[in-house]
Each structure stands twice: as structure tokens, then as C-alpha cells.
Amino acid sequence: MPAIAALLAAAIFAIDTFSSLDMAIAVLYVVVVLLSASTSDRRGLLVVAGFCVALAVFSYVIMHSDDYDLAATMRCLVSLAAITVTTLLCLDNQYATQSLRSQAALLDLTHDAIFVRDIGGTITYWSLGAERLYGWTPAEAVGQNAIALLNTVFPVPLTNIRAELFETGRWEGELLHTCRDGRQVTVMSRWSLQRDERGRPLAAMETNSDISGRKHAEDALHQTRAELAHVTRVTTLGELTASIAHEVNQPLAAVVTNGEACLRWLGRAAPDIGEARASVERMIANGRRASEVVARLRALARRDEQDQAPVHVNEMIDEILPLLERERLMHAVTLELALAEGLPVILGDRVQLQQVVLNLALNAVQAMALVEEPRRRLTILTRTEERPDRRCLVIEIRDGGPGVPPENLPKLFNAFYSTKKDGMGMGLSISRSIVEAHGGRIAADGIEQGGMLFTVSLPTSLPPKEHAS
């Protein structure tokens, strides 16, 4: 292009200087300026324009050095004006072009893929981010139909998207694009509509952010949640099974004990039918109790409402003492009862509360199997306790066993935690759930002389003494 411009300038100079044409030939220098504007920078364009002006003036001097004709002078001035105006326009165009290039360069700084397409969908601008994401260079992408090039998959019909774009000037949503190498990417796409001065749509700029990694992470998280929910259901089923096995074992052990007693009564030389009948009746009662335990545990797992009924705690404790008899005699444990008289009744589920006391007492008896016989003493105490907001009935179960290290006390009521070698770690967890469901509190403390003290506090149906009349 510079060579063509130079030859054209030489030809114009020759014609303007040596021909007899009575025309403003020098005006043709504007063609040289226009040709140079696309290849020269600002300084180069000024040099070319100045050279053209110099050639025009030099040609005028050569031709009219002896006779400064007014018409020739006016033609020369018109030519100079044309060169000057063309140069100024080219400089202004260069400035605008440079400004647009700078703005486009700023768009290339972003990691997002940005491209512009006309109303027909043809790509007119393709950023460096788009090249990095999709793989096509600007030269390959510009002039292509955007939807066909990217094999776009829309979440809703394209007509609906276009309608929203033309109505609001914006659209945003997730799209699925196919890259040059065949790889599919999910992008968060934002469309902005450009309008002319009359409000007619001209073009749309599309900004796409690659969210494929986030989508894969969301899918993985969803899968993990589904698996976790399945594990939770299986774990819950396992906990319920362990709970039922743990709690039902107590009345079933009583059934075995009464069955053995019944056989002994019947095995005598003179069978004692009355005692055998009493043993069978106790077996039936404990069988029903096992059924009630299962029903209560299922209700507890479903978080059903508790069966609120008046419960006399001392009577409730008396009923469970026969269930302790076998374990207590097996381990040679002495039982001490300190049941206060005149205790107020509490409202609750009798069977569940019996399970709590029975579980704590059995744990105490079994824990004392590892200590010397004089220390094997189980104490069950009942009393009332006045608190500012309510009156509580307290049940204390004390043993002389080896106790629990202080650092393990906070874990005693956790599910599946047990200090016994063959323990399932469900009894204390269930006991806490039952007590808390009754509005009470259960606590465990070590004893300095050795052993454990479990305290169950349950609210009574009576107000504190200071408020009672």
C-alpha cells in the first residue's frame, strides 16, 4: 500500500506539473492520503499529508512562476484545502478506531467469553476470552452464525428468549455450548440489546461465563446428598433395631426368669400349682410389657405425642424391682431403697419412664461386677426439689462401680458410645430422649469414693411450695 501511494503521488505530480489540463489535478492527492490512512499512524499520516501539500505547491510554482494566474491559484488553494480536510477527517477516524480498539482490548482482559452478533445472529465481534473458551479465533468466528457455530442448546424455546430480549433489552440464563474440540460447556449467559436512535434493534452483546465446574460440583453434591440421605435412613433403621433389641431384652430376660421359676415349682415332688400359676402370669405380663416397649420405641422414633397420664414414681420403681432381681443376685449386688413418702405425681408415659429407671439400674448392677463384693451396693432414691420456676421430682441411682473417667462423661449420652465391652451404646441415648421428651433432664456425675450417680429430674404437676396454697 505505501508503494502504491508513492507511485500515485508521483503520477499526480507529473500530470499536475507537465500537462496542460486546466483542472485542479492536485485534489487527487486526497486519494494518497486516504490510502496512507489505513497503514500509517498519526505521525506518518501527517508526513504524507505534508508531502502531498509540498508537491502541490511545488507543482504550482513550477507551472506559474512567471504568471500567477488567479484561477490557477484558486485551484491550488482548493487542492490544499481538500488535502487538509481529508487529513483531519482521517486523523479523527484513526482516533475513533484507536479508541474502539482500546475498548475491545479491555474486553479481552476479562476471562468471560464476549461476542457481538447482529439481529440475524451473525457474529461481528469475538473476544479473546471467547477464543480461549470455545477454541475459534476471531478470524474464524466473525461472519459465522452464533447458534450454528456453538450448537447452542437453550433451556426454553428461542422465540421466548428473543421476545424477552426485545421487550426488556436483557436476558439471562444457562446455555449449553459445544466447543471446537467437541467438548460441551455450560455457561451463564447474559444478553444485552443495542438499539439505534429510533429504538430499533441493531445488535446483541453476549457475555458467557463458564460454570461447567460449578455444575459438576452441584451434581456431585446432589449425588452425595442422596447417598447421605440413604445412609441416614439405614443408620436410623439400625439405631431403631439396636434400641428395640436393647430394651426388649429386659422384659424377655424376666420372662426367662419366671419360666425357670415355674419349672422349679412344677418339678417339686408336690408341685406348687399356685406359685407356678403366678410365674406364668408374670411371664404373660412381661410379654405384654415387651410389646409395649416396642410400641413406645416406635412412637419415640416417629416423634409421636407422649401418652400423658399420672405416674406415681415409687409405685413405678416397685414394679421394676423384680426385673432387676436376676441380674442383682447374679452379681451379688445389695439393693438400698430410699423412696420418699408423699411424693407428688408426674404426668408422663409410665412404660417409657420405667425403661429409663430400669436401664440405669441394670447398667449400675453390671458395672459393679468388676469391683470387690463389699462395694457392690445399688441405691435408688427419690425426693423432690424446689426450683424458682417449678417443682421437680428427682430420682437418683447410685452405684459403687469403677466409674467413668471425667473426660468421657460428656460422651455418655451419645448414641453408640458405651463403656462396656459388649454394649451397644443405645440405652443412655434413649433414656435421655425419653426424659427430655417429658420436659426433664438427666445427668451423670462421678463419685469421689468410686462409682457413678445418675440423676433424673422430672417436672411435677404441682407448683413450687412458695406459690402453693
Tab-separated table of N, CA, C and O in Angstrom, residues 110-162:
chain	number	residue	atom	x	y	z
A	110	THR	N	-10.989	-9.626	30.278
A	110	THR	CA	-11.858	-10.457	31.108
A	110	THR	C	-11.740	-11.921	30.705
A	110	THR	O	-11.404	-12.251	29.572
A	111	HIS	N	-11.998	-12.799	31.681
A	111	HIS	CA	-11.959	-14.233	31.395
A	111	HIS	C	-13.259	-14.710	30.759
A	111	HIS	O	-13.316	-15.838	30.274
A	112	ASP	N	-14.286	-13.872	30.779
A	112	ASP	CA	-15.555	-14.263	30.174
A	112	ASP	C	-15.450	-14.238	28.661
A	112	ASP	O	-14.631	-13.510	28.086
A	113	ALA	N	-16.296	-15.052	28.030
A	113	ALA	CA	-16.371	-15.057	26.571
A	113	ALA	C	-17.399	-14.019	26.136
A	113	ALA	O	-18.555	-14.078	26.531
A	114	ILE	N	-16.946	-13.052	25.334
A	114	ILE	CA	-17.815	-11.968	24.885
A	114	ILE	C	-17.813	-11.932	23.360
A	114	ILE	O	-16.747	-11.965	22.737
A	115	PHE	N	-18.992	-11.885	22.792
A	115	PHE	CA	-19.078	-11.677	21.347
A	115	PHE	C	-20.343	-10.891	21.039
A	115	PHE	O	-21.297	-10.856	21.821
A	116	VAL	N	-20.298	-10.220	19.896
A	116	VAL	CA	-21.407	-9.393	19.441
A	116	VAL	C	-21.951	-9.989	18.153
A	116	VAL	O	-21.183	-10.423	17.284
A	117	ARG	N	-23.261	-10.020	18.032
A	117	ARG	CA	-23.902	-10.542	16.821
A	117	ARG	C	-25.033	-9.609	16.414
A	117	ARG	O	-25.648	-8.949	17.268
A	118	ASP	N	-25.276	-9.568	15.141
A	118	ASP	CA	-26.350	-8.703	14.659
A	118	ASP	C	-27.698	-9.385	14.874
A	118	ASP	O	-27.787	-10.483	15.439
A	119	ILE	N	-28.751	-8.728	14.436
A	119	ILE	CA	-30.092	-9.254	14.673
A	119	ILE	C	-30.291	-10.610	13.995
A	119	ILE	O	-31.026	-11.469	14.486
A	120	GLY	N	-29.601	-10.832	12.898
A	120	GLY	CA	-29.706	-12.121	12.214
A	120	GLY	C	-28.906	-13.219	12.882
A	120	GLY	O	-28.975	-14.374	12.456
A	121	GLY	N	-28.099	-12.899	13.891
A	121	GLY	CA	-27.313	-13.900	14.601
A	121	GLY	C	-25.895	-14.029	14.102
A	121	GLY	O	-25.144	-14.884	14.593
A	122	THR	N	-25.470	-13.192	13.143
A	122	THR	CA	-24.111	-13.271	12.607
A	122	THR	C	-23.132	-12.577	13.549
A	122	THR	O	-23.364	-11.450	13.984
A	123	ILE	N	-22.033	-13.226	13.827
A	123	ILE	CA	-21.032	-12.708	14.761
A	123	ILE	C	-20.257	-11.574	14.096
A	123	ILE	O	-19.734	-11.729	12.984
A	124	THR	N	-20.177	-10.441	14.788
A	124	THR	CA	-19.421	-9.293	14.271
A	124	THR	C	-18.208	-8.971	15.145
A	124	THR	O	-17.329	-8.220	14.713
A	125	TYR	N	-18.168	-9.479	16.359
A	125	TYR	CA	-17.011	-9.272	17.238
A	125	TYR	C	-16.839	-10.532	18.085
A	125	TYR	O	-17.807	-11.131	18.556
A	126	TRP	N	-15.566	-10.923	18.282
A	126	TRP	CA	-15.235	-12.161	19.006
A	126	TRP	C	-14.035	-11.871	19.904
A	126	TRP	O	-12.955	-11.566	19.429
A	127	SER	N	-14.227	-11.930	21.214
A	127	SER	CA	-13.178	-11.537	22.151
A	127	SER	C	-12.156	-12.650	22.346
A	127	SER	O	-12.356	-13.810	21.956
A	128	LEU	N	-11.041	-12.266	22.986
A	128	LEU	CA	-10.005	-13.250	23.297
A	128	LEU	C	-10.522	-14.296	24.278
A	128	LEU	O	-10.149	-15.477	24.202
A	129	GLY	N	-11.393	-13.855	25.222
A	129	GLY	CA	-11.990	-14.815	26.149
A	129	GLY	C	-12.836	-15.848	25.438
A	129	GLY	O	-12.858	-17.022	25.814
A	130	ALA	N	-13.553	-15.427	24.395
A	130	ALA	CA	-14.342	-16.363	23.607
A	130	ALA	C	-13.440	-17.350	22.874
A	130	ALA	O	-13.759	-18.540	22.763
A	131	GLU	N	-12.309	-16.853	22.381
A	131	GLU	CA	-11.358	-17.744	21.710
A	131	GLU	C	-10.803	-18.780	22.683
A	131	GLU	O	-10.674	-19.965	22.356
A	132	ARG	N	-10.474	-18.330	23.922
A	132	ARG	CA	-9.943	-19.269	24.911
A	132	ARG	C	-10.979	-20.320	25.305
A	132	ARG	O	-10.639	-21.483	25.511
A	133	LEU	N	-12.240	-19.915	25.425
A	133	LEU	CA	-13.260	-20.849	25.874
A	133	LEU	C	-13.682	-21.813	24.774
A	133	LEU	O	-13.758	-23.024	24.996
A	134	TYR	N	-13.943	-21.282	23.589
A	134	TYR	CA	-14.534	-22.110	22.540
A	134	TYR	C	-13.514	-22.663	21.550
A	134	TYR	O	-13.798	-23.656	20.880
A	135	GLY	N	-12.367	-21.994	21.391
A	135	GLY	CA	-11.330	-22.530	20.512
A	135	GLY	C	-11.238	-21.892	19.149
A	135	GLY	O	-10.229	-22.056	18.454
A	136	TRP	N	-12.249	-21.133	18.711
A	136	TRP	CA	-12.192	-20.486	17.401
A	136	TRP	C	-11.533	-19.119	17.530
A	136	TRP	O	-11.790	-18.375	18.495
A	137	THR	N	-10.701	-18.754	16.570
A	137	THR	CA	-10.087	-17.436	16.542
A	137	THR	C	-11.096	-16.415	16.029
A	137	THR	O	-12.114	-16.790	15.416
A	138	PRO	N	-10.850	-15.120	16.268
A	138	PRO	CA	-11.767	-14.109	15.728
A	138	PRO	C	-11.949	-14.205	14.221
A	138	PRO	O	-13.062	-14.017	13.712
A	139	ALA	N	-10.868	-14.499	13.499
A	139	ALA	CA	-10.980	-14.597	12.045
A	139	ALA	C	-11.900	-15.739	11.633
A	139	ALA	O	-12.599	-15.660	10.610
A	140	GLU	N	-11.907	-16.819	12.414
A	140	GLU	CA	-12.753	-17.959	12.084
A	140	GLU	C	-14.196	-17.752	12.535
A	140	GLU	O	-15.118	-18.281	11.919
A	141	ALA	N	-14.389	-17.008	13.631
A	141	ALA	CA	-15.736	-16.875	14.190
A	141	ALA	C	-16.531	-15.749	13.554
A	141	ALA	O	-17.744	-15.889	13.340
A	142	VAL	N	-15.883	-14.615	13.267
A	142	VAL	CA	-16.598	-13.465	12.731
A	142	VAL	C	-17.203	-13.828	11.367
A	142	VAL	O	-16.535	-14.374	10.491
A	143	GLY	N	-18.471	-13.511	11.198
A	143	GLY	CA	-19.191	-13.841	9.977
A	143	GLY	C	-19.983	-15.137	10.073
A	143	GLY	O	-20.804	-15.421	9.186
A	144	GLN	N	-19.756	-15.922	11.141
A	144	GLN	CA	-20.489	-17.165	11.327
A	144	GLN	C	-21.773	-16.906	12.118
A	144	GLN	O	-21.880	-15.946	12.875
A	145	ASN	N	-22.745	-17.796	11.947
A	145	ASN	CA	-23.953	-17.727	12.753
A	145	ASN	C	-23.639	-18.286	14.139
A	145	ASN	O	-23.138	-19.414	14.263
A	146	ALA	N	-23.919	-17.527	15.186
A	146	ALA	CA	-23.513	-17.891	16.542
A	146	ALA	C	-24.167	-19.190	17.000
A	146	ALA	O	-23.507	-20.060	17.580
A	147	ILE	N	-25.460	-19.340	16.753
A	147	ILE	CA	-26.171	-20.527	17.230
A	147	ILE	C	-25.654	-21.773	16.528
A	147	ILE	O	-25.436	-22.818	17.152
A	148	ALA	N	-25.424	-21.676	15.213
A	148	ALA	CA	-24.932	-22.832	14.464
A	148	ALA	C	-23.492	-23.152	14.836
A	148	ALA	O	-23.115	-24.327	14.956
A	149	LEU	N	-22.666	-22.111	15.032
A	149	LEU	CA	-21.259	-22.340	15.350
A	149	LEU	C	-21.106	-23.044	16.693
A	149	LEU	O	-20.307	-23.986	16.830
A	150	LEU	N	-21.867	-22.616	17.682
A	150	LEU	CA	-21.729	-23.149	19.041
A	150	LEU	C	-22.696	-24.292	19.327
A	150	LEU	O	-22.653	-24.856	20.424
A	151	ASN	N	-23.555	-24.606	18.373
A	151	ASN	CA	-24.533	-25.684	18.568
A	151	ASN	C	-25.275	-25.479	19.893
A	151	ASN	O	-25.341	-26.374	20.755
A	152	THR	N	-25.835	-24.301	20.048
A	152	THR	CA	-26.417	-23.880	21.320
A	152	THR	C	-27.668	-24.676	21.657
A	152	THR	O	-28.532	-24.888	20.816
A	153	VAL	N	-27.729	-25.098	22.928
A	153	VAL	CA	-28.921	-25.758	23.473
A	153	VAL	C	-29.544	-24.794	24.479
A	153	VAL	O	-28.903	-24.405	25.456
A	154	PHE	N	-30.792	-24.397	24.241
A	154	PHE	CA	-31.468	-23.406	25.071
A	154	PHE	C	-32.349	-24.082	26.113
A	154	PHE	O	-32.918	-25.156	25.861
A	155	PRO	N	-32.494	-23.446	27.277
A	155	PRO	CA	-33.365	-24.025	28.317
A	155	PRO	C	-34.843	-23.878	28.002
A	155	PRO	O	-35.664	-24.634	28.516
A	156	VAL	N	-35.189	-22.870	27.197
A	156	VAL	CA	-36.572	-22.633	26.773
A	156	VAL	C	-36.546	-22.326	25.282
A	156	VAL	O	-35.478	-22.089	24.707
A	157	PRO	N	-37.689	-22.345	24.628
A	157	PRO	CA	-37.697	-22.024	23.189
A	157	PRO	C	-37.041	-20.682	22.885
A	157	PRO	O	-37.194	-19.715	23.628
A	158	LEU	N	-36.292	-20.626	21.774
A	158	LEU	CA	-35.574	-19.408	21.398
A	158	LEU	C	-36.516	-18.241	21.167
A	158	LEU	O	-36.166	-17.089	21.451
A	159	THR	N	-37.708	-18.516	20.689
A	159	THR	CA	-38.670	-17.433	20.455
A	159	THR	C	-39.023	-16.725	21.765
A	159	THR	O	-39.181	-15.498	21.796
A	160	ASN	N	-39.118	-17.479	22.844
A	160	ASN	CA	-39.415	-16.865	24.144
A	160	ASN	C	-38.251	-15.991	24.615
A	160	ASN	O	-38.445	-14.914	25.180
A	161	ILE	N	-37.030	-16.462	24.363
A	161	ILE	CA	-35.851	-15.692	24.767
A	161	ILE	C	-35.769	-14.396	23.971
A	161	ILE	O	-35.506	-13.320	24.527
A	162	ARG	N	-35.998	-14.491	22.658
A	162	ARG	CA	-35.963	-13.284	21.823
A	162	ARG	C	-37.049	-12.299	22.244
A	162	ARG	O	-36.806	-11.079	22.279
